[in-house]
XYZ file of C-alpha atoms in Angstrom:
736
model
C 110.998 132.846 62.863
C 109.105 132.385 66.165
C 106.504 129.514 66.729
C 103.052 131.827 66.430
C 104.738 133.008 63.101
C 105.257 129.731 61.980
C 101.907 128.377 63.021
C 100.086 131.313 61.312
C 101.839 130.295 58.124
C 101.139 126.998 58.344
C 97.332 127.695 58.698
C 97.204 129.839 56.092
C 98.599 127.667 53.800
C 96.132 124.836 54.609
C 93.494 126.959 54.031
C 94.470 127.622 50.688
C 95.025 124.355 49.759
C 91.528 123.367 50.834
C 90.410 126.337 48.566
C 92.008 124.951 45.414
C 89.627 123.224 43.284
C 89.747 122.390 39.426
C 88.120 124.201 36.478
C 84.225 124.454 37.470
C 84.077 122.487 40.697
C 81.520 123.750 43.135
C 82.451 125.443 46.455
C 84.768 128.759 46.763
C 87.743 128.933 44.210
C 90.467 131.162 44.296
C 92.355 129.443 41.266
C 91.419 128.600 37.887
C 93.544 125.444 37.266
C 93.885 124.860 33.367
C 95.321 121.543 34.016
C 92.362 119.837 35.919
C 91.371 116.498 34.717
C 88.712 116.750 32.169
C 85.659 114.483 31.820
C 83.398 113.738 29.207
C 80.244 112.326 28.311
C 79.821 110.423 25.247
C 77.534 111.231 22.708
C 73.684 109.946 23.253
C 70.751 109.898 25.000
C 70.621 111.599 28.555
C 67.353 111.071 30.062
C 63.571 111.149 28.526
C 60.045 111.285 29.599
C 56.671 110.524 27.451
C 56.904 113.516 25.337
C 60.670 114.569 25.211
C 63.984 113.575 25.007
C 67.015 115.179 25.675
C 70.652 114.219 24.016
C 74.154 115.174 24.322
C 76.421 115.712 21.352
C 79.746 115.647 22.648
C 81.669 116.963 19.381
C 79.872 119.908 18.947
C 79.403 120.333 22.642
C 75.759 121.048 22.904
C 72.492 119.852 24.458
C 69.548 118.669 22.373
C 65.894 118.548 23.111
C 63.758 116.548 20.876
C 59.851 116.141 20.808
C 59.439 112.429 20.513
C 56.071 112.221 18.203
C 57.315 115.292 15.975
C 60.918 114.566 15.860
C 61.888 118.596 16.074
C 64.904 119.530 17.785
C 65.847 122.447 19.913
C 69.624 122.888 20.436
C 71.789 125.597 22.077
C 73.306 126.081 18.591
C 71.226 125.605 15.223
C 71.734 121.453 14.822
C 70.407 121.720 11.144
C 73.265 123.908 10.415
C 75.927 121.738 12.302
C 74.800 118.566 10.903
C 75.174 120.026 7.416
C 78.798 120.736 7.930
C 78.093 124.596 8.858
C 80.728 126.367 10.914
C 80.383 129.946 12.177
C 81.649 131.493 15.442
C 78.443 132.711 15.843
C 75.984 129.790 15.358
C 78.520 127.214 16.313
C 78.659 128.828 20.003
C 76.642 127.356 22.964
C 77.669 130.271 25.269
C 79.360 133.707 25.232
C 80.594 135.739 27.522
C 81.980 139.466 28.278
C 84.954 140.106 30.562
C 86.895 143.511 31.544
C 90.375 143.800 32.340
C 92.014 145.987 35.029
C 92.767 148.616 32.384
C 88.454 148.904 31.920
C 88.767 147.358 28.445
C 85.568 145.299 27.901
C 86.154 142.184 25.705
C 83.213 139.696 24.325
C 84.371 136.134 24.191
C 82.924 133.945 21.581
C 82.256 130.317 22.905
C 83.006 128.426 19.963
C 86.482 129.763 19.556
C 86.572 130.138 23.270
C 86.031 126.562 24.591
C 84.415 124.456 21.978
C 87.622 124.644 19.345
C 89.929 123.731 22.300
C 87.823 121.069 23.906
C 87.816 122.876 27.235
C 84.256 121.674 28.325
C 83.318 119.294 30.930
C 80.052 117.325 30.947
C 78.853 114.913 33.498
C 75.471 113.242 33.856
C 73.429 114.559 36.799
C 69.613 113.340 38.120
C 67.558 113.861 34.632
C 70.318 115.885 33.221
C 73.652 116.991 32.614
C 75.974 119.504 33.740
C 78.286 121.173 31.644
C 81.253 123.330 32.660
C 82.803 125.581 30.233
C 86.552 126.681 30.741
C 87.669 130.007 28.504
C 91.180 129.625 29.272
C 92.291 132.588 27.640
C 90.608 134.610 30.311
C 90.445 131.785 33.027
C 86.890 131.873 33.794
C 84.852 128.616 34.172
C 80.911 128.677 33.922
C 78.830 125.493 35.372
C 75.719 125.180 33.714
C 72.939 122.510 34.397
C 70.553 120.967 31.626
C 67.270 119.299 33.306
C 64.563 117.747 31.827
C 61.302 118.195 34.087
C 58.637 115.973 33.393
C 55.850 117.678 34.873
C 55.921 120.667 33.077
C 57.389 119.021 29.666
C 60.388 121.594 29.780
C 64.215 121.991 29.702
C 65.395 123.398 32.711
C 68.878 125.263 32.288
C 70.502 126.816 35.463
C 73.561 128.633 35.683
C 75.371 127.721 39.078
C 76.838 131.326 39.803
C 78.464 130.793 43.192
C 80.510 127.869 41.317
C 81.583 130.144 38.627
C 85.449 130.738 38.622
C 87.389 133.765 37.773
C 91.043 134.191 37.296
C 93.161 137.261 38.556
C 93.337 139.453 35.497
C 89.875 139.593 33.897
C 86.612 140.026 35.549
C 83.353 138.419 34.332
C 80.867 140.763 33.678
C 77.830 138.578 31.796
C 77.068 135.354 30.255
C 75.015 135.330 27.094
C 72.989 131.600 27.649
C 72.287 129.345 25.107
C 72.072 131.941 22.336
C 70.428 130.003 19.385
C 67.910 127.693 21.743
C 65.537 130.094 21.559
C 65.720 130.888 17.620
C 63.901 130.420 14.082
C 65.454 130.160 10.571
C 64.424 133.622 8.551
C 63.004 131.817 5.934
C 60.740 129.787 8.226
C 56.969 129.950 7.378
C 55.091 132.158 9.625
C 58.401 132.816 11.906
C 59.019 135.578 14.660
C 60.436 136.310 18.100
C 58.266 137.113 21.115
C 59.700 140.439 23.077
C 58.245 141.369 26.207
C 58.878 144.941 25.862
C 56.125 146.894 27.666
C 52.953 145.224 27.023
C 54.361 142.479 24.299
C 55.770 142.971 20.818
C 56.892 140.588 17.723
C 59.723 140.939 15.590
C 59.331 139.080 12.350
C 62.200 136.816 11.486
C 62.094 137.484 7.791
C 65.105 139.128 6.219
C 63.844 142.975 5.183
C 67.072 144.224 2.611
C 65.941 147.746 3.021
C 66.510 147.604 6.697
C 69.178 144.692 7.317
C 69.905 143.337 10.818
C 67.082 144.148 13.174
C 68.518 144.078 17.001
C 66.972 144.838 20.516
C 68.192 144.526 23.972
C 66.315 145.289 27.197
C 67.528 144.679 31.049
C 64.312 142.863 32.754
C 62.544 145.040 35.100
C 64.306 148.053 33.658
C 67.248 149.573 33.858
C 69.258 149.279 37.551
C 67.896 152.698 39.366
C 71.333 152.327 41.614
C 73.532 152.640 38.154
C 75.028 156.013 37.398
C 74.444 156.688 33.964
C 75.717 159.505 31.292
C 72.935 159.000 28.721
C 69.217 158.052 29.126
C 68.201 154.709 27.591
C 66.347 154.277 24.477
C 63.887 151.673 25.375
C 60.446 153.900 25.880
C 59.289 150.768 27.958
C 60.557 148.284 30.316
C 60.303 144.768 30.708
C 57.924 143.768 33.222
C 57.601 139.996 32.378
C 60.473 137.626 32.566
C 59.715 135.946 29.235
C 60.437 135.473 25.766
C 59.750 133.126 22.981
C 60.605 132.120 19.141
C 57.816 130.761 16.629
C 58.182 128.651 13.588
C 55.436 127.411 11.762
C 53.561 124.767 13.900
C 56.473 124.767 16.207
C 57.529 127.404 19.069
C 59.553 127.263 22.221
C 58.698 129.432 25.253
C 61.349 130.569 27.735
C 60.430 131.503 31.512
C 63.341 133.264 33.622
C 62.303 131.354 36.664
C 64.675 131.993 39.172
C 67.112 135.468 39.233
C 65.490 137.118 36.484
C 66.131 140.304 38.113
C 70.064 139.988 37.054
C 68.886 138.716 33.661
C 69.052 141.080 30.403
C 67.381 140.009 26.707
C 68.690 140.117 23.330
C 67.033 139.639 20.257
C 68.329 139.668 16.533
C 66.370 139.003 13.368
C 66.480 139.147 9.605
C 70.419 138.530 9.850
C 71.295 137.391 6.291
C 75.041 136.419 7.334
C 73.697 133.675 9.796
C 70.403 133.025 8.462
C 68.802 132.856 11.954
C 66.773 135.103 14.045
C 67.100 134.658 17.622
C 66.533 135.799 21.484
C 68.467 134.831 24.327
C 68.946 135.585 28.176
C 72.229 137.096 29.184
C 73.085 137.205 32.762
C 74.902 139.717 34.488
C 77.083 138.659 36.885
C 78.213 141.830 38.170
C 76.902 145.153 38.007
C 78.529 148.486 36.771
C 78.404 152.224 37.127
C 78.893 154.304 33.636
C 81.265 157.353 33.779
C 82.742 159.318 30.794
C 86.457 159.023 30.463
C 89.080 162.209 30.303
C 91.485 159.192 28.695
C 92.544 159.711 24.919
C 93.135 155.616 25.595
C 89.407 155.595 25.542
C 88.502 158.020 22.745
C 86.615 159.991 25.656
C 83.974 157.651 25.863
C 82.120 156.500 28.422
C 83.759 153.748 30.386
C 82.253 150.818 32.649
C 83.499 150.725 36.302
C 82.567 147.114 37.335
C 81.818 145.930 40.934
C 83.840 143.900 43.208
C 80.774 142.555 44.489
C 79.251 139.695 42.286
C 75.879 137.698 41.705
C 75.443 134.630 44.553
C 72.301 133.847 43.191
C 71.639 130.628 40.650
C 69.731 132.043 37.640
C 66.959 129.371 35.949
C 65.340 129.483 32.685
C 62.578 127.223 31.671
C 62.111 126.402 28.108
C 58.448 125.280 26.977
C 57.825 123.504 23.881
C 54.349 124.779 22.049
C 53.062 122.984 19.086
C 49.719 123.445 16.985
C 47.308 125.809 18.219
C 49.299 126.860 21.085
C 52.473 127.447 18.817
C 52.303 131.427 18.971
C 52.200 134.348 21.452
C 48.859 133.364 22.644
C 49.825 129.881 23.728
C 52.635 131.804 25.090
C 50.490 133.889 27.518
C 48.464 130.575 28.121
C 51.502 128.797 29.237
C 52.619 131.621 31.468
C 49.072 132.273 33.056
C 49.246 128.495 33.703
C 52.579 128.308 35.005
C 52.064 131.256 37.432
C 48.772 128.967 39.074
C 50.819 126.027 39.000
C 53.617 127.026 41.319
C 51.012 129.761 43.266
C 52.570 132.662 42.311
C 49.348 134.620 41.430
C 46.383 135.638 43.541
C 43.318 136.721 42.561
C 41.788 139.710 44.042
C 38.104 140.498 45.338
C 37.846 144.063 44.069
C 35.856 144.759 40.935
C 36.863 146.402 38.066
C 35.769 149.808 37.426
C 35.660 151.377 33.659
C 38.273 153.936 34.897
C 40.479 155.376 37.832
C 41.527 158.471 39.028
C 45.222 159.366 40.504
C 44.572 162.641 42.525
C 47.821 164.366 43.222
C 48.093 166.371 47.068
C 51.081 168.800 46.970
C 54.208 170.066 45.284
C 57.194 171.886 46.475
C 58.133 175.149 45.146
C 61.083 177.915 45.402
C 59.487 180.889 47.363
C 62.080 183.861 48.433
C 61.849 185.503 52.089
C 63.881 188.792 51.816
C 66.085 187.577 48.891
C 66.879 184.089 50.517
C 65.132 181.157 48.699
C 63.426 178.482 50.857
C 61.479 175.586 49.683
C 57.658 175.471 50.289
C 54.863 172.793 49.771
C 51.765 173.877 47.716
C 48.638 172.180 47.940
C 47.272 171.084 44.915
C 44.394 169.030 46.116
C 43.350 168.994 49.790
C 41.173 166.014 51.229
C 38.026 168.028 51.239
C 38.716 168.633 47.337
C 39.545 165.387 46.582
C 36.030 163.913 48.337
C 34.165 166.861 46.017
C 36.050 165.540 42.994
C 35.018 162.148 43.365
C 31.562 162.866 44.004
C 31.382 165.188 40.801
C 32.689 162.294 38.719
C 30.156 159.696 39.553
C 27.435 162.574 39.007
C 29.532 163.207 35.586
C 29.839 159.193 34.368
C 27.405 157.586 36.193
C 29.735 155.280 38.055
C 32.513 155.511 40.443
C 35.955 155.026 39.792
C 39.181 153.240 41.739
C 41.200 156.433 43.097
C 44.766 156.697 44.299
C 45.764 159.486 46.133
C 49.653 160.005 45.477
C 51.979 162.939 46.733
C 50.067 163.837 49.923
C 53.060 163.420 52.588
C 55.155 166.256 53.691
C 57.080 166.940 50.362
C 54.387 166.008 47.883
C 54.926 164.521 44.352
C 58.474 166.161 45.056
C 61.630 163.734 46.771
C 61.832 164.363 50.389
C 61.693 162.151 53.168
C 61.137 158.276 52.988
C 57.223 157.706 52.702
C 56.409 161.398 52.617
C 57.877 161.421 56.304
C 55.053 158.542 56.971
C 52.370 161.018 57.504
C 50.123 164.083 56.027
C 50.915 167.828 55.918
C 48.408 170.027 57.033
C 48.122 171.683 54.286
C 45.639 169.087 52.653
C 43.300 169.704 55.316
C 43.024 167.927 59.096
C 42.750 164.481 60.154
C 38.575 164.807 60.241
C 38.583 166.064 56.800
C 41.124 162.897 55.755
C 39.012 160.457 57.666
C 35.826 161.725 55.758
C 37.349 161.188 52.480
C 38.134 157.780 53.664
C 34.352 157.345 54.902
C 32.754 158.528 52.172
C 34.831 156.065 49.803
C 34.274 153.394 51.871
C 30.112 153.913 51.721
C 30.292 154.123 48.298
C 32.565 150.887 47.870
C 35.461 152.839 46.111
C 38.404 151.850 46.176
C 40.895 154.341 47.353
C 44.711 154.057 47.881
C 46.821 156.314 49.596
C 50.935 156.045 48.032
C 53.655 156.176 49.930
C 57.271 156.363 48.276
C 59.258 153.769 50.201
C 62.679 154.015 48.308
C 63.358 157.246 46.852
C 64.336 159.904 49.115
C 66.042 163.368 49.272
C 66.480 163.966 52.990
C 66.509 162.120 56.255
C 63.539 161.248 58.171
C 60.642 158.849 59.391
C 63.547 156.919 61.227
C 66.150 156.600 58.167
C 69.450 158.755 57.499
C 70.555 159.965 54.228
C 74.289 159.332 55.338
C 73.745 155.648 56.779
C 70.744 154.254 55.338
C 70.667 154.831 51.582
C 71.938 152.109 49.164
C 75.673 151.458 47.686
C 76.198 152.018 44.074
C 78.298 149.625 41.994
C 81.366 151.914 42.316
C 81.136 152.634 45.831
C 79.373 155.475 47.611
C 75.387 156.172 48.101
C 73.291 156.006 45.144
C 72.530 159.281 43.659
C 72.258 162.160 41.392
C 69.808 159.767 39.074
C 66.897 161.387 37.349
C 63.542 161.018 39.293
C 60.431 159.241 37.353
C 57.653 161.485 38.842
C 54.003 160.477 39.142
C 53.382 161.766 35.641
C 55.984 159.900 33.985
C 58.535 162.736 33.047
C 61.941 162.737 34.014
C 63.586 165.656 36.039
C 67.269 165.781 36.124
C 67.194 168.983 38.412
C 65.821 166.619 41.530
C 68.539 164.542 43.135
C 67.199 161.700 45.253
C 68.646 158.338 46.747
C 67.539 154.878 47.286
C 66.710 153.373 50.349
C 69.115 150.477 51.282
C 67.395 147.572 50.718
C 67.706 145.580 54.082
C 65.913 149.053 55.192
C 62.559 148.348 52.637
C 61.153 145.276 55.347
C 62.044 148.206 57.977
C 59.950 151.148 56.046
C 57.050 148.588 55.507
C 56.905 147.903 59.298
C 56.495 151.693 59.759
C 54.297 152.238 57.131
C 52.011 149.498 58.670
C 52.138 151.168 62.119
C 51.262 154.334 60.697
C 48.129 153.305 58.580
C 46.783 151.597 61.499
C 47.162 154.993 63.437
C 45.837 156.928 60.795
C 42.986 154.462 59.904
C 44.315 153.986 56.215
C 42.673 150.843 54.327
C 44.185 150.919 50.938
C 47.881 151.318 50.345
C 49.572 152.335 46.977
C 53.300 151.493 46.279
C 53.436 153.290 43.043
C 57.396 153.432 43.063
C 58.500 150.363 44.884
C 56.599 147.682 42.798
C 57.661 149.394 39.066
C 61.553 149.742 40.173
C 64.386 147.117 40.426
C 67.629 148.834 41.826
C 71.235 147.036 43.341
C 72.896 147.570 46.863
C 76.539 146.669 46.677
C 76.515 146.869 50.618
C 76.073 143.236 50.215
C 76.100 140.568 47.704
C 72.834 139.605 48.501
C 71.504 142.661 46.717
C 74.350 142.879 43.902
C 72.739 143.053 40.414
C 69.600 143.896 41.508
C 69.461 140.102 43.441
C 66.447 139.332 45.241
C 64.472 142.342 44.312
C 61.414 140.279 43.672
C 61.738 138.614 47.021
C 61.729 141.972 48.718
C 58.694 143.240 47.050
C 56.552 140.339 47.586
C 57.433 140.079 51.045
C 56.459 143.607 51.388
C 52.978 143.062 49.587
C 52.073 139.725 51.783
C 53.273 142.225 54.762
C 50.525 144.452 54.074
C 48.069 142.082 53.370
C 48.416 140.198 56.680
C 47.779 143.471 58.529
C 44.543 143.833 56.387
C 45.530 146.268 53.968
C 44.644 146.348 50.110
C 47.443 147.188 48.050
C 47.671 148.953 44.400
C 50.613 149.240 42.294
C 51.766 151.093 39.591
C 53.540 149.773 35.961
C 54.212 146.679 38.062
C 57.081 144.206 37.156
C 55.640 140.458 37.562
C 56.660 140.008 41.029
C 54.199 142.754 42.391
C 51.752 142.151 39.690
C 51.260 138.544 40.668
C 50.715 139.730 44.479
C 48.848 143.068 44.428
C 45.087 143.644 44.375
C 44.938 146.400 41.777
C 47.284 147.198 38.968
C 47.760 151.010 37.939
C 49.145 152.714 35.098
C 49.551 148.773 33.258
C 51.877 149.194 29.850
C 49.573 149.314 26.662
C 52.749 150.355 24.534
C 55.322 148.334 23.303
C 57.913 151.152 23.162
C 57.224 151.831 19.776
C 60.477 151.184 18.463
C 61.484 150.499 14.552
C 62.783 147.386 15.174
C 59.234 146.003 16.719
C 56.592 144.848 13.878
C 53.408 144.145 16.052
C 52.011 145.687 19.272
C 50.759 142.603 21.430
C 48.872 143.063 24.741
C 50.910 139.937 26.325
C 50.957 141.487 29.648
C 46.898 141.763 29.836
C 46.611 138.117 28.509
C 48.433 137.124 31.360
C 46.507 139.168 34.237
C 43.082 140.162 32.712
C 40.085 138.697 34.582
C 42.500 137.737 37.774
C 43.063 141.687 38.788
C 41.404 145.285 37.900
C 43.962 146.902 35.468
C 44.136 150.621 34.489
C 46.014 152.557 31.950
C 48.058 155.563 32.390
C 46.531 159.264 32.160
C 44.399 159.605 29.322
C 44.088 163.250 29.995
C 48.297 163.761 29.998
C 48.365 161.600 26.956
C 49.941 163.036 23.688
C 47.070 161.345 21.837
C 44.004 160.239 23.939
C 42.075 158.642 21.355
C 45.130 156.296 20.798
C 45.850 155.331 24.332
C 41.862 154.472 24.958
C 42.239 152.060 22.159
C 45.229 150.336 23.048
C 43.528 150.054 26.565
C 40.229 148.383 25.017
C 42.560 145.800 22.893
C 43.738 144.653 26.756
C 40.148 144.991 28.102
C 41.644 147.477 31.052
C 40.243 150.295 32.185
C 41.068 153.807 31.287
C 43.097 156.342 33.872
C 43.037 159.947 34.594
C 45.421 162.151 36.478
C 43.901 165.196 38.131
C 44.602 168.319 40.717
C 42.032 170.914 41.942
C 44.565 173.827 41.736
C 47.603 174.513 39.156
C 49.685 177.759 39.381
C 52.801 178.217 37.004
C 55.314 177.927 39.858
C 54.947 174.205 39.488
C 56.617 174.480 36.070
C 59.980 174.609 37.981
C 59.713 171.146 39.105
C 60.077 169.963 35.645
C 56.276 168.645 35.876
C 55.130 170.833 32.686
C 52.212 168.214 32.179
C 50.302 169.360 35.786
C 48.622 172.128 33.349
C 46.653 169.237 31.928
C 45.477 167.978 35.215
C 43.711 170.317 36.452
C 39.860 169.018 36.885
C 38.068 171.616 35.805
C 39.480 171.782 32.580
C 38.859 167.824 32.085
C 35.400 167.326 33.015
C 34.192 167.073 29.315
C 37.139 164.633 28.540
C 36.374 162.590 31.498
C 32.403 162.337 30.662
C 32.553 161.933 27.219
C 35.891 159.065 27.393
C 33.924 157.179 30.218
C 30.519 157.391 28.610
C 31.932 155.755 25.703
C 33.822 152.793 27.145
C 31.430 152.149 30.092
C 29.438 149.701 27.875
C 32.338 147.847 26.704
C 34.313 147.601 29.797
C 30.683 146.189 31.474
C 30.681 143.455 29.023
C 34.377 142.103 29.606
C 35.046 143.535 33.300
C 35.505 140.111 34.600
C 36.599 138.003 31.555
C 39.911 137.050 30.529
C 41.489 137.166 26.840
C 41.025 133.987 24.877
C 42.857 134.876 21.936
C 44.433 138.102 19.941
C 45.255 138.145 16.326
C 46.798 140.655 13.856
C 44.708 141.416 10.710
C 45.501 143.459 7.646
C 45.464 146.948 7.681
C 46.826 147.412 11.183
C 43.644 146.074 12.575
C 43.525 143.690 15.736
C 41.024 141.069 16.991
C 40.743 140.435 20.619
C 38.411 137.653 21.504
C 37.642 137.465 25.165
C 36.548 134.580 27.312
C 32.803 135.208 27.249
C 32.726 135.168 23.436
C 32.996 139.338 23.211
C 35.189 140.108 19.950
C 36.804 143.692 19.791
C 38.161 145.124 16.327
C 40.898 147.886 16.840
C 42.338 149.800 14.190
C 45.947 150.850 15.366
C 46.354 153.564 12.522
C 45.788 157.140 12.474
C 43.908 156.995 9.493
C 40.353 155.047 8.376
C 40.692 151.361 7.082
C 38.412 148.368 6.247
C 37.903 145.634 8.942
C 35.547 142.647 9.455
C 33.072 144.959 11.247
C 33.475 147.832 8.328
C 35.279 150.857 8.141
C 37.214 151.776 11.184
C 38.220 155.584 11.704
C 41.936 156.224 12.997
C 42.368 154.649 16.469
C 38.378 153.646 16.631
C 37.490 150.328 18.107
C 33.971 148.496 17.850
C 32.510 145.617 19.326
C 31.220 142.791 17.088
């Protein structure tokens, strides 16, 4: 053996030796050590402030947070159950994990059996808290979690140090269910429920219902990972837009805010479980992503299997838990607390744009298939030209006596159909010439009408604008470019016939730079980002973007760049990180998803942003029940929306955009006039107001109290009901 080979072997040995650390130690770890020395903090007080005290119970391996004035205790296991001698795999578990082996068999491992009964839990004091490392010897995985008491905000900060997670060689960690019973309530508690942020927001009552049994819900923060290959559509009709959750029990509540790494987190809720006697909601942190593929193997019973990514999450996840008491111990107090949180950390900006009673989205063009000598070819058809858009806006003012906020969508070289990134960063001549487009911009400026031109920066089906479909697209969890996912059109329907890809995450900033240059040259003032702001997706070409990591950072930086360049920015169906930064919010959620497990709908999204941003609901003229949609918009005090085109042709139906027939302006004049005229007086009363309180009354009636003392009653049912302001017809609302 020559000297060079010996030296190389020695260097490899030294490097490996330097990497070997004990179970749960920080730094890069390649070996799980089941014989690492254990440290343990003895049972007792860890730290305190004026209002709260944190304890560690070394026997139960749990952290306790106690309110000094009331004695109320929150713990990552139901502590009253434990103190009464209760033993349950579910209730006594401070943490649970999901793993997958090299045969793609996924298993959930309970923390009580996995670490508590075996005593495989480290604990050591840190500044203002405790660091606990849970060692799952059976699968050779250790997970460090820090619990820190914060005095400034009277809250408990729980952080999973994901870079310090240790994995063995036989199992891959998929997800971590963090403190599953910290945010919980007993089923028989008075006035007890879970707050779930599905869509606009909802409540799940804790009470056991014998006819229904256990009710379960789960959702992925900011919507399903758009880069994931899936075989079936998701059940949830509404995505989670805000990284919050909570549980109420009588005069006390606990409110959770996922403060860091929210894009890599899911939420799980369960109510009415008679076996446990508790209802709970908790975050599930996804350590690695996956793609879903159908199996052709009998071993999997020909069912779908998850193919995990080798790239894992490298960003810590932090959840803040905020105790609430008295009048603040409900979803109103939670909304108030979250709004204050956004202000305290400078996360939300006010806009100088006025709220209009309504908005209009004008659709430009659409791609259809035509035939030349029997050879099919794609043709861009104009549904609305720049001149026609100007005429429609002018006529809308005559019909309603007021002007809308306006968004131009699909005016690029592929219309609303997928094509080159950002529509090729330009406009097609089918919509008219530059002079006509500038005339539209000037008309809106003179009328002080907010005008936003939309650009799809992330979805595309071909090369263009300096980006290649071969080299500049995001990578999926199973390798290769993301593709073949259904496209969500501006009309909110899915079209499985249209294939598209997602721009590589590192290219988003480059796309924004190109957009700024194009907008300056084209004299565009307002810019709409209707897809970037309601989508969250992974890019496994690097760990920086694994499991949707840093999506919030990328979007906020994009909007800030546009602001610095002098543009106003509108967004659509905005996730939190886009909503706090943008100027105008289109297509805000006004429904909770209408799942059977939900009990009542709460306009939580509006309670957070009302009075800070102009907001508009989705299209009234394309809704299955326009009266219901307007009522839902009114309960949150947001403007109503319309989607319009000038011309319609049956050939558009081939694209899957069947609702386009309902968008023709000529057929919607009366609906717009009647809807806006009925709505304008109410919106003028509350346009600049926030929501002080929202209450659910009997008979399906709600009461919204705005901070200028305007009170709105709304009937959420389709039949007439009694209310404090008399009989309300189906989906009717009245101002008291």
